[in-house]
Short mmCIF file of C-alpha atoms in Angstrom, two decimals:
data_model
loop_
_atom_site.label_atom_id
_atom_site.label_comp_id
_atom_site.label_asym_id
_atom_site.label_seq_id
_atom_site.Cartn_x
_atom_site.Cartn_y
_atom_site.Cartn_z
CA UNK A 1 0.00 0.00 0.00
CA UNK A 2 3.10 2.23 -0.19
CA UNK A 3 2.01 3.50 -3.17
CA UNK A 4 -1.19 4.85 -2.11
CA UNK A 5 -1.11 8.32 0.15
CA UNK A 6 -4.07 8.34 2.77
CA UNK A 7 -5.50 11.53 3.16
CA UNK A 8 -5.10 13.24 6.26
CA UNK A 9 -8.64 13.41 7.06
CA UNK A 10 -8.62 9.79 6.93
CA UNK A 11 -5.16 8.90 8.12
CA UNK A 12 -5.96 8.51 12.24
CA UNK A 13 -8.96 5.92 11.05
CA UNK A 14 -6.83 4.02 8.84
CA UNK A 15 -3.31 4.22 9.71
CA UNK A 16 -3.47 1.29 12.24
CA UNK A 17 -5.18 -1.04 9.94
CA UNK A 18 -2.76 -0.01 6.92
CA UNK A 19 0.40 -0.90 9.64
CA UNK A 20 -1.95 -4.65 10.06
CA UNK A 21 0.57 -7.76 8.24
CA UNK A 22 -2.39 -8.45 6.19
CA UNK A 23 -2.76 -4.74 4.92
CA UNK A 24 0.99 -5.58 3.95
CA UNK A 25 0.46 -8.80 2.59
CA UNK A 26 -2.38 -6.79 0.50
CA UNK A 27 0.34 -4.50 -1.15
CA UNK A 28 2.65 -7.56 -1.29
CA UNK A 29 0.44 -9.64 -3.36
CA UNK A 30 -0.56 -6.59 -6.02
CA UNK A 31 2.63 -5.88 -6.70
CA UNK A 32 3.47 -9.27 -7.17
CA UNK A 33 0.73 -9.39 -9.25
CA UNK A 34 1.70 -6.20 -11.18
CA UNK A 35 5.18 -7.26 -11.65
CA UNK A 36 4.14 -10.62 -13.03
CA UNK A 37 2.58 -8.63 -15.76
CA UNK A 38 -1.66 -8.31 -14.69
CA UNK A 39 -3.03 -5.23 -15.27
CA UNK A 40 -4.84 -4.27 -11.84
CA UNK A 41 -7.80 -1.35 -11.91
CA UNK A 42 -7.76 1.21 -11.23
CA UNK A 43 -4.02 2.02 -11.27
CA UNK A 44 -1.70 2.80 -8.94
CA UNK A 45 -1.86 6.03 -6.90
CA UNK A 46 -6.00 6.06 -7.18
CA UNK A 47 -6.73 3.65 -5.23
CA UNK A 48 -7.86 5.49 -2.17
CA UNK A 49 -9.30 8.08 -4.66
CA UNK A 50 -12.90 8.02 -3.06
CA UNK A 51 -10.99 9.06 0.33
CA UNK A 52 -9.77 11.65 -1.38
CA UNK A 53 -12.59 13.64 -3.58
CA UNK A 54 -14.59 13.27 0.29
CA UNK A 55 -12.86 14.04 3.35
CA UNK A 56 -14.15 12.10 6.39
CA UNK A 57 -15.41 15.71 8.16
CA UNK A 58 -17.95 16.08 4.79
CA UNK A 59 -19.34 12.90 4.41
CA UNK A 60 -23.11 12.51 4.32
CA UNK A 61 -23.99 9.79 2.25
CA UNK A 62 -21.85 6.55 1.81
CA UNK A 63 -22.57 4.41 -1.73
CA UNK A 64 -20.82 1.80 -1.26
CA UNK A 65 -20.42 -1.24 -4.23
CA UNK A 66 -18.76 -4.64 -4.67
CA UNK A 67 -15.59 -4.02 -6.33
CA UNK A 68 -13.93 -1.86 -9.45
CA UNK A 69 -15.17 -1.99 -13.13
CA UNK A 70 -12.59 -4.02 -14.74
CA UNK A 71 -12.76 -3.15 -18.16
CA UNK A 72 -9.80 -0.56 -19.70
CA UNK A 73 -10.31 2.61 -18.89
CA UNK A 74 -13.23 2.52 -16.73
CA UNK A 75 -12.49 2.12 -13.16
CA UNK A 76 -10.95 5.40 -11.69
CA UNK A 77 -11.40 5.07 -8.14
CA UNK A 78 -14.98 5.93 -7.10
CA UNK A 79 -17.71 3.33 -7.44
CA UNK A 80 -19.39 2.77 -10.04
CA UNK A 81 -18.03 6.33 -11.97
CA UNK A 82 -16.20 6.47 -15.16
CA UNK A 83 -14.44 9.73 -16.14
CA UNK A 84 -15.71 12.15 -18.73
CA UNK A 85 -16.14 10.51 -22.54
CA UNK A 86 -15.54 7.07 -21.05
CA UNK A 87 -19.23 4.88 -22.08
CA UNK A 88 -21.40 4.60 -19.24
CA UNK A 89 -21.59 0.89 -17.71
CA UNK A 90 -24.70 -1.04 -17.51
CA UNK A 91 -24.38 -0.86 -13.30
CA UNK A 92 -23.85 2.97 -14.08
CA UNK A 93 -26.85 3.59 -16.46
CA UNK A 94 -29.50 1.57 -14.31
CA UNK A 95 -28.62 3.81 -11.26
CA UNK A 96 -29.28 7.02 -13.42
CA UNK A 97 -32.23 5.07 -14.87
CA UNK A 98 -33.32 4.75 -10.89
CA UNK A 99 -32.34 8.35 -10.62
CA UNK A 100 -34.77 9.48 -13.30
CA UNK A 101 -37.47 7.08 -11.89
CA UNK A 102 -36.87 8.36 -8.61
CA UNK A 103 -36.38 12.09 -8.86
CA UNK A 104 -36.67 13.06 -12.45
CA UNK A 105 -33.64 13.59 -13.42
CA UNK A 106 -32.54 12.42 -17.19
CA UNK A 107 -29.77 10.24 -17.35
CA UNK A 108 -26.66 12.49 -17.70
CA UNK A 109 -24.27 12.91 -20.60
CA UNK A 110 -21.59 11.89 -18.15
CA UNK A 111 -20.64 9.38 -15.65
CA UNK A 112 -17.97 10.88 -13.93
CA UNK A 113 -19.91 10.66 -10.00
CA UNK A 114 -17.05 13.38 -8.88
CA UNK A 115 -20.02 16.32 -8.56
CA UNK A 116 -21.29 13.92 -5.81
CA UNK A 117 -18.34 12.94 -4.44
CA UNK A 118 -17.53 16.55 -3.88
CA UNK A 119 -20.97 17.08 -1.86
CA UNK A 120 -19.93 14.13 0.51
CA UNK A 121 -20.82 11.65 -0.89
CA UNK A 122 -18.48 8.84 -0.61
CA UNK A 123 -18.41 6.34 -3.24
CA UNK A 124 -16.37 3.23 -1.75
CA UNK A 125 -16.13 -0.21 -2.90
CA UNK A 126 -15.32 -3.24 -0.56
CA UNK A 127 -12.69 -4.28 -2.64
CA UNK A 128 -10.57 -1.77 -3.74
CA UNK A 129 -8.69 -3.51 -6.88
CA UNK A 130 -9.87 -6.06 -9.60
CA UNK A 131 -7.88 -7.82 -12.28
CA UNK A 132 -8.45 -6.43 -16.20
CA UNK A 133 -11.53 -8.78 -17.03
CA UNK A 134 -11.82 -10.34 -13.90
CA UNK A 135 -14.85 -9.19 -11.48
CA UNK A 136 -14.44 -10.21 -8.26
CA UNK A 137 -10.70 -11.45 -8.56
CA UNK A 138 -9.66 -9.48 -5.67
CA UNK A 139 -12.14 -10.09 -3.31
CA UNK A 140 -10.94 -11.94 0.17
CA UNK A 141 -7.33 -10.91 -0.53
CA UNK A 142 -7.42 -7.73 2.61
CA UNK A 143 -9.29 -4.86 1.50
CA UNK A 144 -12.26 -5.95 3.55
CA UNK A 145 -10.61 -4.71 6.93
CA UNK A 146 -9.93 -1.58 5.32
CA UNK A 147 -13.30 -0.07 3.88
CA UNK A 148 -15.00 -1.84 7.21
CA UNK A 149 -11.98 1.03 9.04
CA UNK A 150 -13.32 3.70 6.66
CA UNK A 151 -17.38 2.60 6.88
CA UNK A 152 -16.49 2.49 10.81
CA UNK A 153 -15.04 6.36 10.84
CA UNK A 154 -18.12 7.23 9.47
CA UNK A 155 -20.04 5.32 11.53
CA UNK A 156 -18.75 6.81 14.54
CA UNK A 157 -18.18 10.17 13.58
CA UNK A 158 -21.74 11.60 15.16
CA UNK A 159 -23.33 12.78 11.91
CA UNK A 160 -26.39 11.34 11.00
CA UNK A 161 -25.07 9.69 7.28
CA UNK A 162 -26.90 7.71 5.25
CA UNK A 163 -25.45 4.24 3.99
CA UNK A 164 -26.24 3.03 0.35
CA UNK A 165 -25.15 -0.29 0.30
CA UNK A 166 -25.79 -2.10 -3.29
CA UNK A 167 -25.47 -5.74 -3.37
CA UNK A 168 -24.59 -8.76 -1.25
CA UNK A 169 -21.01 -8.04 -1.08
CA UNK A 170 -21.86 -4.17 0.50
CA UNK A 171 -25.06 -5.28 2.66
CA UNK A 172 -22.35 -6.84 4.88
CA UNK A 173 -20.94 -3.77 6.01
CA UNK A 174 -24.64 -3.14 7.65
CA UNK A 175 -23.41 -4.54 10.87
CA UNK A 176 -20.39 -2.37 10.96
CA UNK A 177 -23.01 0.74 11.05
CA UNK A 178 -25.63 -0.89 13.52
CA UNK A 179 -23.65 -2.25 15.69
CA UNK A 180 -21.52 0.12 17.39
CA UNK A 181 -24.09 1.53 18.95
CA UNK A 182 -24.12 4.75 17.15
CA UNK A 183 -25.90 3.42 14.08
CA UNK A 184 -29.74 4.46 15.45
CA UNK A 185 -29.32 7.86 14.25
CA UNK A 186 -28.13 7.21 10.74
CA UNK A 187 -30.14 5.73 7.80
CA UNK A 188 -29.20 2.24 6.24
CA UNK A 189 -30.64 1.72 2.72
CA UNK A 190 -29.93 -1.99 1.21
CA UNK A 191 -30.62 -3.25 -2.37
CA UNK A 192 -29.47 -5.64 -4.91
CA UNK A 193 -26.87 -4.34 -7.06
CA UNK A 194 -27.44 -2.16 -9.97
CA UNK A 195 -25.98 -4.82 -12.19
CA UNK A 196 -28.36 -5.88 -14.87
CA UNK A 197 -28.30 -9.59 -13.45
CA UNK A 198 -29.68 -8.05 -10.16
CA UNK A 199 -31.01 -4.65 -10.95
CA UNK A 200 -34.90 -6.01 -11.66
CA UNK A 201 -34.82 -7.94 -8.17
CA UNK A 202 -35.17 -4.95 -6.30
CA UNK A 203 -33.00 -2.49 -6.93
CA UNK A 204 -35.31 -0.23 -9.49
CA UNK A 205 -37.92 0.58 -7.49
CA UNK A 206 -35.64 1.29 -4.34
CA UNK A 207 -35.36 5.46 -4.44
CA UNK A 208 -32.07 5.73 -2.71
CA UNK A 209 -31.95 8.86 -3.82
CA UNK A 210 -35.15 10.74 -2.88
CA UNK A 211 -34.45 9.08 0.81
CA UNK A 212 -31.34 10.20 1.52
CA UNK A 213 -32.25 13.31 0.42
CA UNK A 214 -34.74 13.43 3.12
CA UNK A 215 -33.27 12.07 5.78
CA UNK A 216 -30.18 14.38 5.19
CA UNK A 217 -33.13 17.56 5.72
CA UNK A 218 -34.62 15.88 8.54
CA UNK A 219 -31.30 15.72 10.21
CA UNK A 220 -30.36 19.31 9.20
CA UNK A 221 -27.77 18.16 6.99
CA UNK A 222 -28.95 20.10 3.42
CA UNK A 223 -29.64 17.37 0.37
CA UNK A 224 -27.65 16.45 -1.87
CA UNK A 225 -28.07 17.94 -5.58
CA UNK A 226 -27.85 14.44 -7.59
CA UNK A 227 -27.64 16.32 -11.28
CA UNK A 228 -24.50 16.39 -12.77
#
């Protein structure tokens, strides 16, 4: 994990579990993995890019997925965004199609998520890497302890937040918000994912979007402006 700088706001959460021997076996193993020629998304140096765009002070909503796109050029380091001119996934364009159900708004010209990312919302992964072509490759290998550090921070910080959690692989982190005893006062929306195998069992239909929204207002924490 050398490679990757934590960001200050984050650094007292996550410095002790980036000093754990697995968070070093973690770094260990990709550049292993790297060096034995894999391509690993997103790249180096972006990894903790969803830390970054969303200091731990400014969060208000957490989206958190399963793991990186893996295709070239997609995966960036915030869930489920692309940057500007790169073709929208099918996760991506179901959640604006949910978006459009939910609040009206027509599916943007872009999927580059930063605009929400910049209004705290913090759009985290469980797994942090994936192998070019691979989904899921990278799951189990350590990054587990370190988004449940960075769900935790939030979870503890004393801000009502409200935690998006899209598929099986995210709805796990529920008990890391319930059950440390601060998680009554924030608001823990689960779904399948937005993936077109799981998108029809629940996840259209869910309004994660229009709830937040009120829950932030309720809580006298402003809404979130979901155009981009």
């Amino acid at each position: 994990m050398a490679s990757e700088e934590i960001p200050d706001s984050w650094r007292e959460a996550l410095e002790p579990v980036l000093q754990t021997p697995e968070a070093r076996r973690l770094g260990g193993w990709l550049r292993a993995e790297e060096d034995a020629g894999k391509v690993i998304y997103p790249p180096r140096g972006s990894r903790l890019a969803a830390l970054a765009a969303t200091p731990l002070p400014q969060v208000r909503v957490v989206i958190l997925g399963q793991d990186p796109y893996h295709g070239p050029g997609q995966a960036h380091g915030l869930s489920f965004s692309v940057q500007d001119g790169v073709k929208q996934p099918p996760s991506l364009v179901n959640i604006f199609k949910e978006l459009e159900s939910d609040l009206g708004i027509a599916r943007p010209a872009t999927g580059n998520l930063m605009p929400w990312a910049k209004q705290g919302v913090l759009l985290l992964n469980n797994t942090l890497t994936v192998e070019a072509g691979q989904a899921g490759s990278h799951a189990g290998r350590g990054w587990d302890a370190i988004t449940d550090a960075a769900v935790e921070a939030v979870a503890t910080s004393g801000e009502p937040t409200v935690f998006v959690l899209w598929g099986s692989h995210a709805r796990k982190k529920a008990g890391r918000v319930k059950g440390l005893g601060a998680g009554d006062h924030h608001l823990v929306l689960t779904s399948p994912h937005p993936s077109p195998l799981s998108a029809h069992s629940g996840f259209f239909g869910s309004k994660p979007f229009s709830q937040a929204n009120a829950f932030l207002e309720a809580n006298g924490r402003g809404s979130i402006d979901w155009a981009l």
